[in-house]
Short mmCIF file of C-alpha atoms in Angstrom, two decimals:
data_model
loop_
_atom_site.label_atom_id
_atom_site.label_comp_id
_atom_site.label_asym_id
_atom_site.label_seq_id
_atom_site.Cartn_x
_atom_site.Cartn_y
_atom_site.Cartn_z
CA MET A 1 26.40 -0.57 12.59
CA SER A 2 25.21 -2.19 9.22
CA LEU A 3 21.97 -0.90 7.35
CA VAL A 4 20.41 -4.60 8.35
CA HIS A 5 20.46 -3.30 11.84
CA VAL A 6 19.24 -0.24 11.78
CA THR A 7 16.56 -1.40 9.48
CA TRP A 8 15.57 -4.18 12.00
CA GLY A 9 15.64 -1.86 14.91
CA GLY A 10 13.40 0.78 12.72
CA VAL A 11 10.50 -2.23 12.92
CA TRP A 12 9.37 -1.37 16.52
CA PHE A 13 10.45 2.38 16.50
CA SER A 14 8.13 2.96 13.75
CA VAL A 15 4.98 1.32 14.71
CA PRO A 16 3.49 3.85 16.84
CA PHE A 17 3.97 5.99 13.32
CA PHE A 18 1.53 3.67 11.79
CA LEU A 19 -1.13 4.20 14.42
CA VAL A 20 -1.07 7.89 14.35
CA PHE A 21 -1.03 7.98 10.66
CA CYS A 22 -4.01 5.07 10.02
CA PHE A 23 -6.10 6.18 13.40
CA ASP A 24 -5.65 10.02 13.19
CA PHE A 25 -4.82 11.16 16.54
CA SER A 26 -5.44 14.32 17.75
CA VAL A 27 -4.69 16.03 21.18
CA TYR A 28 -6.49 19.10 22.46
CA VAL A 29 -5.31 20.44 25.63
CA ASP A 30 -8.10 22.78 27.59
CA SER A 31 -6.97 25.01 29.92
CA SER A 32 -9.72 27.34 30.32
CA LYS A 33 -10.38 26.78 33.91
CA SER A 34 -7.01 27.39 35.05
CA THR A 35 -6.12 29.89 37.93
CA PRO A 36 -2.76 31.42 37.97
CA THR A 37 -1.45 28.82 40.69
CA THR A 38 -3.46 25.59 39.29
CA HIS A 39 -3.54 24.68 35.70
CA ASN A 40 -6.39 22.18 35.38
CA CYS A 41 -5.42 20.92 31.89
CA LYS A 42 -7.86 18.57 30.19
CA MET A 43 -6.86 16.31 27.26
CA SER A 44 -8.75 13.97 24.89
CA LEU A 45 -8.10 11.74 22.16
CA ARG A 46 -9.34 11.31 19.30
CA TYR A 47 -9.46 8.86 16.67
CA LYS A 48 -11.45 7.80 13.63
CA LEU A 49 -11.33 3.99 12.57
CA SER A 50 -12.86 4.24 8.87
CA PRO A 51 -12.76 1.12 6.50
CA TYR A 52 -9.70 2.54 4.71
CA ASN A 53 -7.78 2.98 7.95
CA ILE A 54 -8.23 -0.13 8.76
CA ALA A 55 -7.05 -1.49 4.87
CA LEU A 56 -4.17 0.46 5.81
CA LEU A 57 -3.31 -1.11 9.23
CA LEU A 58 -4.18 -4.76 7.50
CA TYR A 59 -0.48 -4.74 5.30
CA PRO A 60 1.26 -3.72 8.69
CA THR A 61 -0.38 -6.19 10.80
CA VAL A 62 0.20 -9.07 8.13
CA TYR A 63 3.86 -8.35 8.21
CA ILE A 64 4.47 -8.00 11.78
CA GLY A 65 1.93 -11.05 12.31
CA SER A 66 4.29 -13.15 9.62
CA ILE A 67 7.96 -12.55 11.19
CA PRO A 68 7.27 -15.58 13.47
CA LEU A 69 6.37 -17.53 10.58
CA THR A 70 9.50 -16.16 8.06
CA LEU A 71 11.84 -17.65 11.10
CA LEU A 72 9.69 -21.00 11.61
CA LEU A 73 9.59 -22.11 7.93
CA LYS A 74 12.57 -20.30 6.52
CA GLN A 75 13.54 -24.00 5.38
CA TYR A 76 10.78 -24.19 2.47
CA ASN A 77 11.56 -20.99 1.17
CA GLN A 78 13.53 -22.25 -2.01
CA TYR A 79 10.54 -25.19 -2.64
CA ILE A 80 7.77 -22.06 -2.73
CA GLY A 81 8.93 -20.50 -5.42
CA GLN A 82 8.36 -23.84 -7.51
CA ILE A 83 4.76 -24.08 -6.97
CA PHE A 84 2.92 -23.59 -10.17
CA PHE A 85 0.62 -21.44 -8.53
CA VAL A 86 2.98 -18.96 -7.28
CA ARG A 87 5.06 -18.78 -10.39
CA PHE A 88 1.52 -17.98 -12.12
CA LEU A 89 1.02 -14.91 -9.64
CA GLU A 90 4.62 -13.91 -10.13
CA GLN A 91 4.81 -14.11 -13.51
CA TYR A 92 1.45 -12.46 -14.94
CA LEU A 93 -0.28 -10.50 -11.77
CA VAL A 94 2.75 -9.23 -10.48
CA SER A 95 6.08 -8.81 -11.67
CA ASN A 96 5.80 -8.92 -15.38
CA ASN A 97 2.46 -7.21 -15.94
CA GLY A 98 1.93 -5.74 -12.33
CA TYR A 99 1.77 -1.78 -13.06
CA LEU A 100 -0.49 -2.69 -16.18
CA TRP A 101 -2.91 -4.62 -14.23
CA PHE A 102 -2.77 -1.96 -11.74
CA THR A 103 -3.08 1.29 -14.27
CA THR A 104 -5.73 -0.64 -16.11
CA LEU A 105 -7.56 -1.18 -13.06
CA TYR A 106 -7.45 2.09 -11.58
CA TRP A 107 -8.50 3.89 -14.80
CA LEU A 108 -11.51 1.50 -15.37
CA VAL A 109 -12.61 2.19 -11.66
CA VAL A 110 -11.82 5.92 -11.80
CA VAL A 111 -13.77 6.71 -14.95
CA PHE A 112 -17.02 3.90 -14.69
CA THR A 113 -17.26 4.37 -10.84
CA ALA A 114 -16.17 8.08 -9.73
CA TYR A 115 -16.33 9.75 -13.25
CA LEU A 116 -19.35 8.85 -15.24
CA PRO A 117 -22.27 8.37 -12.44
CA ASN A 118 -22.46 11.81 -11.67
CA ARG A 119 -19.76 13.71 -14.64
CA ASN A 120 -17.74 14.82 -11.84
CA ARG A 121 -14.57 16.12 -12.92
CA ASP A 122 -13.51 16.59 -9.80
CA PHE A 123 -13.23 13.08 -9.23
CA LEU A 124 -11.02 12.74 -12.21
CA ILE A 125 -8.71 15.46 -11.24
CA PHE A 126 -8.19 13.85 -7.86
CA TYR A 127 -7.52 10.63 -8.98
CA THR A 128 -5.34 11.53 -11.69
CA LYS A 129 -2.86 13.60 -9.51
CA ILE A 130 -2.80 10.47 -7.12
CA TYR A 131 -2.28 8.16 -10.56
CA LEU A 132 0.55 9.91 -11.12
CA ILE A 133 2.60 10.47 -7.74
CA ASN A 134 2.19 6.81 -7.39
CA THR A 135 3.78 6.56 -11.04
CA ILE A 136 6.60 9.36 -9.77
CA TRP A 137 7.18 7.48 -6.97
CA ILE A 138 7.21 3.95 -8.41
CA VAL A 139 9.44 4.66 -10.63
CA VAL A 140 12.11 6.33 -8.34
CA LEU A 141 12.09 3.74 -6.18
CA LEU A 142 12.46 1.40 -8.88
CA GLU A 143 13.73 2.72 -12.06
CA TRP A 144 15.39 5.79 -11.89
CA PHE A 145 16.11 8.67 -9.81
CA PHE A 146 19.07 10.41 -11.35
CA GLY A 147 20.94 7.19 -12.03
CA SER A 148 20.55 4.50 -10.14
CA PRO A 149 16.65 3.83 -8.65
CA ILE A 150 16.74 4.31 -4.74
CA PHE A 151 16.11 0.74 -3.83
CA GLU A 152 19.12 -0.06 -5.93
CA ARG A 153 20.97 3.07 -3.81
CA ILE A 154 20.51 1.31 -0.85
CA SER A 155 21.75 -1.93 -2.26
CA VAL A 156 25.09 -0.33 -2.63
CA ILE A 157 24.98 1.11 0.22
CA ALA A 158 25.12 -2.26 1.82
CA GLY A 159 27.93 -3.90 -0.09
CA ALA A 160 25.86 -4.72 -3.32
CA THR A 161 28.49 -5.18 -6.24
CA CYS A 162 29.02 -6.28 -9.51
CA SER A 163 31.91 -8.94 -10.01
CA ILE A 164 32.76 -6.54 -12.82
CA ARG A 165 34.97 -3.25 -11.11
CA GLY A 166 33.71 -0.37 -12.31
CA ILE A 167 29.71 -1.35 -12.75
CA TYR A 168 27.42 -0.18 -10.23
CA ARG A 169 24.37 -0.66 -11.47
CA GLU A 170 22.67 -3.98 -11.80
CA TYR A 171 21.53 -4.18 -15.30
CA ALA A 172 24.42 -3.01 -16.49
CA CYS A 173 26.40 -5.46 -14.79
CA LYS A 174 24.15 -8.25 -16.62
CA GLN A 175 24.52 -7.05 -19.57
CA SER A 176 28.01 -7.05 -19.49
CA GLY A 177 28.64 -10.87 -18.44
CA GLY A 178 28.79 -10.02 -14.80
CA VAL A 179 27.44 -11.28 -11.74
CA TRP A 180 25.50 -8.83 -9.22
CA THR A 181 25.72 -9.44 -5.18
CA ASP A 182 23.32 -7.96 -3.68
CA PRO A 183 23.19 -8.85 0.46
CA PHE A 184 20.44 -6.20 0.94
CA ASP A 185 17.46 -6.50 -1.53
CA SER A 186 14.53 -4.23 -0.72
CA SER A 187 11.05 -5.94 -1.48
CA SER A 188 9.95 -4.31 -4.46
CA HIS A 189 7.24 -6.49 -4.29
CA TYR A 190 6.01 -5.41 -0.92
CA THR A 191 6.15 -1.73 -2.46
CA TYR A 192 3.82 -2.85 -5.90
CA LEU A 193 1.05 -4.91 -3.50
CA ILE A 194 0.64 -2.34 -0.92
CA SER A 195 0.63 0.79 -2.78
CA SER A 196 -1.54 -0.54 -6.11
CA SER A 197 -4.14 -2.56 -3.44
CA LEU A 198 -4.91 0.43 -1.24
CA LEU A 199 -5.02 2.65 -4.19
CA ILE A 200 -7.72 0.47 -5.74
CA TRP A 201 -9.85 -0.14 -2.09
CA HIS A 202 -9.84 3.83 -2.18
CA LEU A 203 -11.63 3.58 -4.77
CA PHE A 204 -13.29 0.83 -4.20
CA LEU A 205 -14.51 2.45 -0.54
CA ASN A 206 -15.45 5.65 -1.78
CA HIS A 207 -17.07 4.68 -4.94
CA VAL A 208 -18.38 1.23 -5.25
CA THR A 209 -22.08 1.05 -3.78
CA TRP A 210 -22.21 -2.71 -3.39
CA ILE A 211 -18.85 -2.25 -1.12
CA SER A 212 -19.31 0.76 0.49
CA GLY A 213 -22.91 -0.04 1.10
CA TYR A 214 -21.67 -2.72 3.65
CA PHE A 215 -20.01 -0.06 5.86
CA PRO A 216 -22.82 2.04 7.44
CA LYS A 217 -24.79 -1.04 9.10
CA HIS A 218 -21.51 -2.57 10.25
CA VAL A 219 -18.59 -0.16 10.52
CA ILE A 220 -18.66 2.32 13.60
CA ASP A 221 -16.92 5.84 12.95
CA LEU A 222 -15.58 6.02 16.38
CA GLU A 223 -14.82 9.65 16.20
CA ASN A 224 -18.31 10.26 16.33
CA SER A 225 -19.65 7.07 17.73
CA THR A 226 -21.82 6.64 14.50
CA HIS A 227 -22.60 4.45 11.94
CA TYR A 228 -19.88 4.72 8.93
CA ALA A 229 -20.92 6.36 5.76
CA ALA A 230 -18.83 6.68 2.66
CA PRO A 231 -18.78 10.20 1.46
CA ASN A 232 -19.01 9.47 -2.17
CA SER A 233 -20.56 6.81 -3.32
CA ILE A 234 -23.59 6.22 -5.79
CA THR A 235 -27.19 5.64 -4.58
CA VAL A 236 -29.17 2.31 -5.37
CA ASN A 237 -31.39 4.30 -7.34
CA ASP A 238 -28.49 6.06 -9.49
CA VAL A 239 -26.97 2.48 -10.04
CA LYS A 240 -30.53 1.33 -11.11
CA MET A 241 -30.41 3.83 -13.62
CA ASP A 242 -27.28 3.59 -15.27
CA SER A 243 -26.49 2.44 -18.45
CA ASN A 244 -23.29 1.09 -17.83
CA ARG A 245 -24.51 -1.13 -14.97
CA ILE A 246 -23.49 -4.29 -16.39
CA PHE A 247 -20.05 -3.17 -17.40
CA ARG A 248 -18.55 -1.82 -14.20
CA THR A 249 -19.91 -4.54 -12.35
CA ILE A 250 -18.01 -6.66 -14.71
CA ILE A 251 -15.21 -4.19 -13.79
CA GLU A 252 -15.89 -4.19 -10.28
CA VAL A 253 -15.64 -8.04 -9.62
CA ILE A 254 -12.36 -8.07 -11.88
CA ALA A 255 -10.86 -5.59 -9.87
CA VAL A 256 -11.93 -7.53 -6.77
CA PHE A 257 -10.70 -10.66 -7.92
CA ILE A 258 -7.42 -9.28 -8.61
CA LEU A 259 -7.34 -7.70 -4.93
CA ILE A 260 -7.25 -11.04 -3.92
CA MET A 261 -4.60 -12.68 -5.95
CA TRP A 262 -2.26 -9.34 -4.55
CA PHE A 263 -3.40 -10.29 -1.12
CA ILE A 264 -2.42 -14.05 -1.49
CA SER A 265 0.82 -12.75 -3.19
CA TYR A 266 1.60 -10.40 -0.58
CA THR A 267 0.99 -13.12 2.23
CA ILE A 268 3.55 -15.56 0.24
CA THR A 269 5.68 -13.07 -0.06
CA SER A 270 5.33 -12.48 3.81
CA VAL A 271 6.11 -15.28 4.90
CA PHE A 272 8.79 -17.06 2.17
CA PHE A 273 10.33 -14.51 0.41
CA HIS A 274 13.28 -11.73 1.45
CA THR A 275 14.30 -11.13 4.90
CA ILE A 276 12.42 -9.20 7.49
CA PRO A 277 14.22 -6.27 7.22
CA GLU A 278 14.35 -5.88 3.19
CA LYS A 279 10.25 -6.30 3.85
CA PHE A 280 10.17 -3.95 6.20
CA VAL A 281 11.96 -0.80 3.92
CA GLY A 282 9.31 -2.06 0.91
CA LEU A 283 6.19 -1.78 3.49
CA LEU A 284 7.20 1.75 4.50
CA CYS A 285 7.73 2.35 0.53
CA GLY A 286 4.04 0.86 -0.12
CA LEU A 287 2.10 3.19 2.48
CA PHE A 288 3.50 6.41 1.45
CA VAL A 289 1.07 7.47 -1.56
CA PRO A 290 -2.10 5.42 0.13
CA ILE A 291 -1.45 7.56 3.41
CA VAL A 292 -0.49 10.94 1.62
CA LEU A 293 -3.47 10.88 -1.04
CA LYS A 294 -5.51 11.31 2.19
CA TYR A 295 -4.42 15.07 2.42
CA ILE A 296 -4.00 15.63 -1.04
CA LYS A 297 -6.70 17.68 -2.21
#
């Protein structure tokens, strides 16, 4: 069985796991009233649908929803990449400068919305850990992992070859004048766009007042049947007294614009680029750090 078949089968197999991660399911069994002959087990299911969990669900939902469109519109794949707007996104916001954009936005938002308002060093330490974990994860997947990165190793296992014998790395093959044939190209776009977007959204939903302040009125905490409240956002009075308010607002507006552009790029990639299994690998890898951060202290 090929890697493609294994991955395609994993799409449907892994759907329940997305729900488990995103809704924080926990099952409790109450057997306190049991008798020697009868066991009355009361099972309750608790889950919490927070704004961040909604964001986590958004990307796999778009991926699954795009599958019919991918099959229906595949004849247009070769033309989409020639559109100016798509080339602009690819060249300036994703491939060439993507991680630079993420790094810049991430640290600006961390410093001006999480750290400076209350000089909270715990926030600074926490988000530094998240950034380092995400960077190491991206490097291991896309750049280096004791030689070839993980995505390239997957390609080689799937049958990627160089026209020059003895070369097993894509960049070495091209530098030597060879042709790299890759039957399975894991979607690095998916991985980057998902992880970068969700990490920025995590900051926004916890520390940006005009975003986090929206949710107490509109989003229900299903675990407690109460309105959701962002735990770390600063108050309106804090904003008024904050000398960095104007600069911070500019940063937030730019960040929201970039997030929108990234989501458009993600949607275009979902429909027109890569195969369904290739995007599935990128989806899993992109969700890894945003899910893990919920368990980092």
